[in-house]
mmCIF file of C-alpha atoms and ligand atoms in Angstrom:
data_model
loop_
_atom_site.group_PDB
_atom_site.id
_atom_site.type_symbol
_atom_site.label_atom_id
_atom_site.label_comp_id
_atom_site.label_asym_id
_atom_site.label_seq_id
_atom_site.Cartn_x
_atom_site.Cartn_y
_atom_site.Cartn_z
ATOM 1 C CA UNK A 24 181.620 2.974 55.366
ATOM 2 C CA UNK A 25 179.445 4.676 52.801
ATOM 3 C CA UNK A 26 176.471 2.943 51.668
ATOM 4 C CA UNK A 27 177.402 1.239 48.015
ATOM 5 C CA UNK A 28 174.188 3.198 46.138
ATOM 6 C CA UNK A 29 175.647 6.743 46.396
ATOM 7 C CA UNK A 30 175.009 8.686 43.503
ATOM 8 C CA UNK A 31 172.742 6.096 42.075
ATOM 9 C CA UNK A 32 168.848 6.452 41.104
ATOM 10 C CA UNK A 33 166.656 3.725 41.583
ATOM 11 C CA UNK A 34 162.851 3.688 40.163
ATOM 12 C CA UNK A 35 160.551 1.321 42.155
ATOM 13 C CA UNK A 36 156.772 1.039 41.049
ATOM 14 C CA UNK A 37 153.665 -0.242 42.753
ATOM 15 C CA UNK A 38 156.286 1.668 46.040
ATOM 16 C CA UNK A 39 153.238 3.373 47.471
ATOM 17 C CA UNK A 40 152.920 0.147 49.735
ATOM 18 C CA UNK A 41 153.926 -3.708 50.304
ATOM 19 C CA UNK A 42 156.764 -4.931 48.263
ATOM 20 C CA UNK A 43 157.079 -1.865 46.302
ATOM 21 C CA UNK A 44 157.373 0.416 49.751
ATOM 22 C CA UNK A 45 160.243 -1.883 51.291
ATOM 23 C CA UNK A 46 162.065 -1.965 47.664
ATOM 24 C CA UNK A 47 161.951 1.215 47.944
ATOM 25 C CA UNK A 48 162.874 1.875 51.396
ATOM 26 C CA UNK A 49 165.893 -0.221 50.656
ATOM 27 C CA UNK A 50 167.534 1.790 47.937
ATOM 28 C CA UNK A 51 167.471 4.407 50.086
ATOM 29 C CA UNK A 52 168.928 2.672 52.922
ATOM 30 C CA UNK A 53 171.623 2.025 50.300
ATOM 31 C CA UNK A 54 171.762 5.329 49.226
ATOM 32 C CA UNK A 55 169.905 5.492 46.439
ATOM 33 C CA UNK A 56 168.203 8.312 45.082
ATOM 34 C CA UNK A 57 164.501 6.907 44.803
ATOM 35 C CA UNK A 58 161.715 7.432 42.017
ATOM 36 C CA UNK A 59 158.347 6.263 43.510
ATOM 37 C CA UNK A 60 155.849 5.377 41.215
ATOM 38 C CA UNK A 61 152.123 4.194 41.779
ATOM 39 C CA UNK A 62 148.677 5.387 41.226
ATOM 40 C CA UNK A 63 147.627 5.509 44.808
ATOM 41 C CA UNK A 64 148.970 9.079 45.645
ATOM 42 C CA UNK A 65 148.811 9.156 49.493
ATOM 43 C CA UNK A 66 150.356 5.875 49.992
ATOM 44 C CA UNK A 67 153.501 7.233 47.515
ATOM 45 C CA UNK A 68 153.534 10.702 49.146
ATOM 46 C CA UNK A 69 154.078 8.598 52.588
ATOM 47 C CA UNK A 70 157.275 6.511 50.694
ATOM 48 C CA UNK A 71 158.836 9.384 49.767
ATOM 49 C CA UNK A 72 158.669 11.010 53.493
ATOM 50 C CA UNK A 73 160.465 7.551 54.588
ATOM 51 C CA UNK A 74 162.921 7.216 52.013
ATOM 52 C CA UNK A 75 163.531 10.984 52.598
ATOM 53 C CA UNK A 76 163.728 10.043 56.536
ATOM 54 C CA UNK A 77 167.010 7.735 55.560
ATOM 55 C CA UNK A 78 168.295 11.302 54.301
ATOM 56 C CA UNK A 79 168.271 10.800 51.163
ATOM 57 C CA UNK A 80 166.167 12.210 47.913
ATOM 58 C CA UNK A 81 163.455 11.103 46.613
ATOM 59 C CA UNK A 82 160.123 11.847 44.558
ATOM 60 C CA UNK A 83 156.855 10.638 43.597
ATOM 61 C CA UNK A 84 155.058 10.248 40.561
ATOM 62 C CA UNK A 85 152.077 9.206 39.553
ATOM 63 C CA UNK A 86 151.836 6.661 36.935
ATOM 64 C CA UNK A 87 149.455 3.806 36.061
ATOM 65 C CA UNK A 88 151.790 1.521 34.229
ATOM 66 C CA UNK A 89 149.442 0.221 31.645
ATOM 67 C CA UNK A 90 149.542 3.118 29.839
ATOM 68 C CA UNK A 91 152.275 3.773 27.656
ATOM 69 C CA UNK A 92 152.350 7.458 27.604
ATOM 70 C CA UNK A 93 152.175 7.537 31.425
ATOM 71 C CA UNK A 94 155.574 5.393 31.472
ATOM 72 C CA UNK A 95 157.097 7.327 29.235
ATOM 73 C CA UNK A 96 156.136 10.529 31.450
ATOM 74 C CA UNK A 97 157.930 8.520 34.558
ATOM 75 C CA UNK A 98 160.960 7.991 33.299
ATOM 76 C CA UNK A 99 160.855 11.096 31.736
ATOM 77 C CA UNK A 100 160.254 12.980 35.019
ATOM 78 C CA UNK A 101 162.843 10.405 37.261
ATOM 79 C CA UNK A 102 165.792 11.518 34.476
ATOM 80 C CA UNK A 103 165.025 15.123 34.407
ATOM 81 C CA UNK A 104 165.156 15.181 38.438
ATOM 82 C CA UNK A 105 168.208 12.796 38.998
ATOM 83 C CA UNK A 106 169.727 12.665 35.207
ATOM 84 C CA UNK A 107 169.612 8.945 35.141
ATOM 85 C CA UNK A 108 168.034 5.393 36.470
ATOM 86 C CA UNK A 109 170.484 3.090 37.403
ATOM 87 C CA UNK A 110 167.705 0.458 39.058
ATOM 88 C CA UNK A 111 164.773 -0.102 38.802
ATOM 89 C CA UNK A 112 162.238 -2.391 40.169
ATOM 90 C CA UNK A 113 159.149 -2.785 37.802
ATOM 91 C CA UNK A 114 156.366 -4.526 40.828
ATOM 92 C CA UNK A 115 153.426 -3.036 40.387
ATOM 93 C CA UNK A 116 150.514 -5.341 40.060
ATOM 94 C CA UNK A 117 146.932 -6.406 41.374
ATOM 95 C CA UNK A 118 145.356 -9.886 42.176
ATOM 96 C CA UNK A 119 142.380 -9.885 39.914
ATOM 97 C CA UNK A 120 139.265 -11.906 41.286
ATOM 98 C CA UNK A 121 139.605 -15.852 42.064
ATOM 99 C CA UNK A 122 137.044 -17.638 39.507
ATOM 100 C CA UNK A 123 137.060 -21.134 37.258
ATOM 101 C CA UNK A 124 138.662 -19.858 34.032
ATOM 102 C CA UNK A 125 135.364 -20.583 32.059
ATOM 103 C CA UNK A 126 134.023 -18.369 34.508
ATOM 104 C CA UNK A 127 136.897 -15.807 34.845
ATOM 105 C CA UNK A 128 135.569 -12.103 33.658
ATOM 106 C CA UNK A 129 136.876 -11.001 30.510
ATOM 107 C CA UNK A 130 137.458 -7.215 31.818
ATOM 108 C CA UNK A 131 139.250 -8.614 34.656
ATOM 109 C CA UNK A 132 141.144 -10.642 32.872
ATOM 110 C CA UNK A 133 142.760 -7.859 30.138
ATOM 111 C CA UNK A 134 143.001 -5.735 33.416
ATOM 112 C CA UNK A 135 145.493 -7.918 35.081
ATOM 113 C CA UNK A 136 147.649 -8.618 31.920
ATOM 114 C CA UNK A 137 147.610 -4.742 30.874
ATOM 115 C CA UNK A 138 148.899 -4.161 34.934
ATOM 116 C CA UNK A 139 151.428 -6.964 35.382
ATOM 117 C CA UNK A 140 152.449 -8.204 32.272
ATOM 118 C CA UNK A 141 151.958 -5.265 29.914
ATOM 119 C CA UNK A 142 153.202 -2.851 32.770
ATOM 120 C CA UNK A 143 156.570 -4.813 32.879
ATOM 121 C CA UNK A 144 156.932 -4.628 29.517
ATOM 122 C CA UNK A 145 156.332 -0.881 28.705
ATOM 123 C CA UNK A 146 158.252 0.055 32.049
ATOM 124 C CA UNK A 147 161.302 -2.170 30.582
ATOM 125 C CA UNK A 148 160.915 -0.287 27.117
ATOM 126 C CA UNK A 149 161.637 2.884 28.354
ATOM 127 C CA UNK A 150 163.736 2.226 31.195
ATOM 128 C CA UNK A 151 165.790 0.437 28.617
ATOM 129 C CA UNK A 152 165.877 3.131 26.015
ATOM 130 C CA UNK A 153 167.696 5.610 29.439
ATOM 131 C CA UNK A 154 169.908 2.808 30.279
ATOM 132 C CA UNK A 155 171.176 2.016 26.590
ATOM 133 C CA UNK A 156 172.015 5.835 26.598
ATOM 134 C CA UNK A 157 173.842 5.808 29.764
ATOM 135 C CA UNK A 158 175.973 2.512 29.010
ATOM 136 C CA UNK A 159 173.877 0.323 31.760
ATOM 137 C CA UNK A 160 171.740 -0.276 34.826
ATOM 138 C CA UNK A 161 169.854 -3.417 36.557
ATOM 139 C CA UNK A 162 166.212 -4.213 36.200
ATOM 140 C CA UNK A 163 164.285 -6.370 38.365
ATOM 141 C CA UNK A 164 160.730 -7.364 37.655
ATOM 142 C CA UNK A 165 158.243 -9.146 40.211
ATOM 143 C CA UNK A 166 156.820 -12.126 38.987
ATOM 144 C CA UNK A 167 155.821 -14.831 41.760
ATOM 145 C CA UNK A 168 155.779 -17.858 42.657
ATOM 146 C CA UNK A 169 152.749 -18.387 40.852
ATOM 147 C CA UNK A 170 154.584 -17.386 37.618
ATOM 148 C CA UNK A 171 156.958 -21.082 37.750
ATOM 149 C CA UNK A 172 153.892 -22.924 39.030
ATOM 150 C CA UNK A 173 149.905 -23.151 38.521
ATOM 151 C CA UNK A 174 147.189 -22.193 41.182
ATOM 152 C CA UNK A 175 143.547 -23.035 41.061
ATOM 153 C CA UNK A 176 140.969 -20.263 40.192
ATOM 154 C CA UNK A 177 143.648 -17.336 39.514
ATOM 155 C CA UNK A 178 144.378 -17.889 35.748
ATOM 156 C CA UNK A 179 144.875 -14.198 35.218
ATOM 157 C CA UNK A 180 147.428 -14.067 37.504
ATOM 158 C CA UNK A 181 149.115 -16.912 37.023
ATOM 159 C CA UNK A 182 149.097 -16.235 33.240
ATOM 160 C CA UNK A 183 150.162 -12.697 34.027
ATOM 161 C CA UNK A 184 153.460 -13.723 36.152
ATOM 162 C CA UNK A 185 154.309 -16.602 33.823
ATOM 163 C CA UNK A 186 153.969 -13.683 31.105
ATOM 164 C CA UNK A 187 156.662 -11.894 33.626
ATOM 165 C CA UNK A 188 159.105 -14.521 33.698
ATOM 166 C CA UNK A 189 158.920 -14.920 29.387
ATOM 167 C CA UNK A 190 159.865 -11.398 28.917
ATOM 168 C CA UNK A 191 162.427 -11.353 31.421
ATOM 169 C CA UNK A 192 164.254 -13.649 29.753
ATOM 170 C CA UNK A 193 163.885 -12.510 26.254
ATOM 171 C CA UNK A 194 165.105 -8.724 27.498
ATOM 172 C CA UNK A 195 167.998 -10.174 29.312
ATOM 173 C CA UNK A 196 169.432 -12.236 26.200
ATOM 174 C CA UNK A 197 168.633 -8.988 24.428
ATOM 175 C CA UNK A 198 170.748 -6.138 26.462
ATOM 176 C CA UNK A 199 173.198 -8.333 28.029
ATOM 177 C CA UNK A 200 175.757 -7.064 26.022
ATOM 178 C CA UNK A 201 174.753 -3.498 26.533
ATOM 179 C CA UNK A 202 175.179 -3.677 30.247
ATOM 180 C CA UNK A 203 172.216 -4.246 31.550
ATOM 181 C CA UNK A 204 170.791 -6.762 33.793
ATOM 182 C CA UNK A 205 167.572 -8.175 33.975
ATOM 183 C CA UNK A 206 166.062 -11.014 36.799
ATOM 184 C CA UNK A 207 163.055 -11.514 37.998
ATOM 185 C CA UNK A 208 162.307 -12.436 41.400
ATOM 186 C CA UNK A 209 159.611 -14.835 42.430
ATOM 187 C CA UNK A 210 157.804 -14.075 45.688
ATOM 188 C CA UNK A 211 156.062 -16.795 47.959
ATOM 189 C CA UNK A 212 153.509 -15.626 50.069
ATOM 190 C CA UNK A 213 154.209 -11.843 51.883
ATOM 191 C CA UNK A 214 152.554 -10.636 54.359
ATOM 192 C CA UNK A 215 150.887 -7.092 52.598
ATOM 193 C CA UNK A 216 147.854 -5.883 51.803
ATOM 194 C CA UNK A 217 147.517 -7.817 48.940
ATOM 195 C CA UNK A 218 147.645 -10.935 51.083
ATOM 196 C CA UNK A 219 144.719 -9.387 53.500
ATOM 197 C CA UNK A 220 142.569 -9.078 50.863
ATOM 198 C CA UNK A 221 143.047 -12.768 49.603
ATOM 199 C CA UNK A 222 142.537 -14.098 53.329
ATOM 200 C CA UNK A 223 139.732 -11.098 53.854
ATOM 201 C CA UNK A 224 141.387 -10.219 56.784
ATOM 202 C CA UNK A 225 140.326 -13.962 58.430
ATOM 203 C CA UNK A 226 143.279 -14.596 60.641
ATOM 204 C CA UNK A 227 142.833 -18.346 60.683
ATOM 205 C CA UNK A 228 142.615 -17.717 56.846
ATOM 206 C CA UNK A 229 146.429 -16.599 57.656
ATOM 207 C CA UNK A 230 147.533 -18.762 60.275
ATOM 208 C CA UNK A 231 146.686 -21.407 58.025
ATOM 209 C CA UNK A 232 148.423 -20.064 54.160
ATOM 210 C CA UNK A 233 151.810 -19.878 57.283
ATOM 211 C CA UNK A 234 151.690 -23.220 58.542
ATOM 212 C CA UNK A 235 151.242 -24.375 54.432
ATOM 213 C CA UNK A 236 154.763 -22.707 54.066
ATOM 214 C CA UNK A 237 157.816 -25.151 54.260
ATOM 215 C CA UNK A 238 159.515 -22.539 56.472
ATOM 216 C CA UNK A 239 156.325 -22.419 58.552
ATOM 217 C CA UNK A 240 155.608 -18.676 58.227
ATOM 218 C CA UNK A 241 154.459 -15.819 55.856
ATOM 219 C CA UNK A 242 157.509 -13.827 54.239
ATOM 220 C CA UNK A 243 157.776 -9.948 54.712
ATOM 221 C CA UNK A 244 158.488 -7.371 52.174
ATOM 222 C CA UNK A 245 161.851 -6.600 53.672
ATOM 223 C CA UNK A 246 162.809 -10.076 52.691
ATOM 224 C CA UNK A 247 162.216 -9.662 49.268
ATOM 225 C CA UNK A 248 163.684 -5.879 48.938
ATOM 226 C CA UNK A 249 166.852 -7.825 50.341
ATOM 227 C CA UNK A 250 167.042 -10.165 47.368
ATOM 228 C CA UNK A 251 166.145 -6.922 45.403
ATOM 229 C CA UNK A 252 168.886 -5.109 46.431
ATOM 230 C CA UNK A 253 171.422 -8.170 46.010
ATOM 231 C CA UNK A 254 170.011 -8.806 42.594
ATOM 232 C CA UNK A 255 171.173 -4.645 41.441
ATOM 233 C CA UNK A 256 174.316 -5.178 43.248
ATOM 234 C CA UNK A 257 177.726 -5.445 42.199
ATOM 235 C CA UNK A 258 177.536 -9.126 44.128
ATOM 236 C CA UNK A 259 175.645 -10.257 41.224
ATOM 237 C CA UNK A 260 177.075 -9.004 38.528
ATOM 238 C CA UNK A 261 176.904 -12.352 36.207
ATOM 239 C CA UNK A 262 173.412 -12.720 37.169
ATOM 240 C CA UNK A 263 171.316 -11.779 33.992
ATOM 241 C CA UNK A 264 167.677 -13.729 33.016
ATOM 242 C CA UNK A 265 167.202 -15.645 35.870
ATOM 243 C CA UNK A 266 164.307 -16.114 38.230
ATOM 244 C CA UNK A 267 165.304 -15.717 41.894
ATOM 245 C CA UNK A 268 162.273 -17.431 44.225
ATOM 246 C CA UNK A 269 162.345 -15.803 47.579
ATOM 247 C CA UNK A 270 159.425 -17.834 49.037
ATOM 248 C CA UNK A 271 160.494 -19.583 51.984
ATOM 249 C CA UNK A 272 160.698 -23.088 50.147
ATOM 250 C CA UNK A 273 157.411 -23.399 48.893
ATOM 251 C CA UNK A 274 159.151 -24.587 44.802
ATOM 252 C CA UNK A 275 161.513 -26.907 46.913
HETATM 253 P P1 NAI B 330 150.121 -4.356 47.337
HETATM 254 O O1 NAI B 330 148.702 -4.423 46.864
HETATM 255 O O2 NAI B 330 150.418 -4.111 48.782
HETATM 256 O O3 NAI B 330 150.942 -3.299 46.477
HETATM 257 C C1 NAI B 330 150.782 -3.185 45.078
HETATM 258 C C2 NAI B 330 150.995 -1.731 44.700
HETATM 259 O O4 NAI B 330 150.851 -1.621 43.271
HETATM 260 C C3 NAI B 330 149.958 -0.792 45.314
HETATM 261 O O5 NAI B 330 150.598 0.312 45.929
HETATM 262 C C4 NAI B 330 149.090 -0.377 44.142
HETATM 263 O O6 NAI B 330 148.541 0.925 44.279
HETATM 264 C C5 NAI B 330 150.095 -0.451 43.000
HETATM 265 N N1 NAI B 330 149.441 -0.548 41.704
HETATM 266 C C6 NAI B 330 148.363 -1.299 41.359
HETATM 267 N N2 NAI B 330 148.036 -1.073 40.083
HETATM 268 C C7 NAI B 330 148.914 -0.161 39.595
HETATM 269 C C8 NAI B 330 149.086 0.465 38.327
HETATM 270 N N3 NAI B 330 148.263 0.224 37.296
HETATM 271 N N4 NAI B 330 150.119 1.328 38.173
HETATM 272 C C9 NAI B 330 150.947 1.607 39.214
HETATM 273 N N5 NAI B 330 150.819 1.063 40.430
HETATM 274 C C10 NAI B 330 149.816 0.177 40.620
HETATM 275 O O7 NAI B 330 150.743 -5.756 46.878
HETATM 276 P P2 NAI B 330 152.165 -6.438 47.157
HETATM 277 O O8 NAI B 330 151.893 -7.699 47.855
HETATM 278 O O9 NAI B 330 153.148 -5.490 47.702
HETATM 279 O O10 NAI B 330 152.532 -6.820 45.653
HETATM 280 C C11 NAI B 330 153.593 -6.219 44.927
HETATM 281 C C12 NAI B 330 153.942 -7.132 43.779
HETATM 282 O O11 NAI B 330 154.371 -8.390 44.303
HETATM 283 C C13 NAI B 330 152.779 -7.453 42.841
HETATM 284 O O12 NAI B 330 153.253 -7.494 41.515
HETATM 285 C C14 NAI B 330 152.335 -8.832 43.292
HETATM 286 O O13 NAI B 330 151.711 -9.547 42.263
HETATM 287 C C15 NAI B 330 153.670 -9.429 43.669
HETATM 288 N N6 NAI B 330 153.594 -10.574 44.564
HETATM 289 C C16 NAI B 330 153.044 -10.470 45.821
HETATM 290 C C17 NAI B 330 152.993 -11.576 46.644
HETATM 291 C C18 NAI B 330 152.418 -11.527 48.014
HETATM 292 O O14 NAI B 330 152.263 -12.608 48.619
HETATM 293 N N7 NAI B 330 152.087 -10.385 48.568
HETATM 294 C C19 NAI B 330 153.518 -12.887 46.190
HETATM 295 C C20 NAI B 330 154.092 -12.866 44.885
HETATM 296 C C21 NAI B 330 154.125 -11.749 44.098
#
């Protein structure tokens, strides 16, 4: 059987590792042609030789999706290579520090709501304005667990992925009628980098944020590129604004 994303494009950011590489690694399982966006260069290089190991195409661009005119380069690059973007999977995002919001740095702060929040918006804008033009498409944004819930001494972050949810909702009552979909998905914790860096690496640190799950381990990013994938498929094609937690029970 042919996989069901032949002759489709997908557009994945923050794909040069984590989350972002299995999304991506996904679509092309599925057949996807895949855009691969990030600012870390080598890591997106190294996505595109995978994806392009499932035999299918794919390219990398560099993009920093805070900045407006670096979007608008992306999708401007993904269309002229593949002539559309049927998916695409807006996950880039960093951490920030952990700090007391009275004690939270201001630079840090606007940093992680220019990245995750801001990013999600400006990628949506233009990834809209291809889809309008082509009569459709599916967008999925990653928001988090921590954007339907609070969490001590991450107020940036929380704040950020709350932000996420917000303007997932508002897009999706705004396009549904133009055939596009919009969800957000709402990781647990996954096992990436980002996760070493919270945990420094301590594996007690880790053995202890798995035994805190309800499902008594850490999640992988294949796990959430699966719910990824189901959320741009035809399966779910009266699925518009919602939030989809993929985190192993923890908002039971
Ligand atoms: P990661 O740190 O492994 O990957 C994040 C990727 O985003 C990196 O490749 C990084 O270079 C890229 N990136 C950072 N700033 C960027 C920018 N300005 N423009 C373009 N790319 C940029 O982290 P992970 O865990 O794969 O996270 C992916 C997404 O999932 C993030 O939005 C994160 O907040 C979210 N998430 C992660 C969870 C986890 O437990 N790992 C839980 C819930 C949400």
């Amino acid at each position: 059987m042919e996989p069901p994303f032949i002759g489709k494009v997908a557009l994945v950011t923050g794909a040069a590792a984590g989350i972002g590489r299995a999304s991506a690694l996904a679509f092309a399982r599925e057949g996807a042609k895949v855009v691969v966006a990030d600012v870390n260069v080598e890591g997106g290089e190294e996505t595109v030789a995978l994806c392009r190991a499932q035999n299918t195409d794919a390219i990398f661009v560099r993009c920093d999706v805070s900045q407006n005119s670096e979007v608008e380069q992306l999708i401007a690059k993904a269309v002229d290579m593949f002539g559309r973007i049927d998916f695409a999977h807006n996950n880039a995002g960093i951490e920030g520090v952990q700090a007391m919001l009275v004690d939270y740095p201001e630079e840090v702060w606007d940093r992680v709501i220019d990245i995750n929040l801001k990013g999600v918006w400006l990628c949506m804008k233009h990834e809209i304005r291809q889809m309008l033009q082509q009569g459709g498409g599916a967008i999925v944004n990653t928001s988090s667990v921590a954007g339907l819930s609070g969490s001590r001494g991450v107020s940036a972050y929380v704040a950020s992925k709350h932000g996420i949810v917000g303007v997932t909702k508002a897009a999706a009552l705004e396009y549904a009628r133009s055939g596009i979909r919009i969800n957000a998905i709402c990781p647990g914790t996954i096992h990436t980098a980002m996760i070493d860096r919270f945990t420094q690496g301590d594996p007690q640190l880790l053995a202890q944020f798995a035994e805190g799950e309800p499902i008594g381990r850490l999640g992988s990013p294949e796990e959430v590129a699966n719910a990824v994938i189901w959320l741009c498929s035809d399966k779910a094609s009266f699925v518009t604004g919602a939030t989809l937690a993929v985190d192993g029970g923890r908002l039971a």
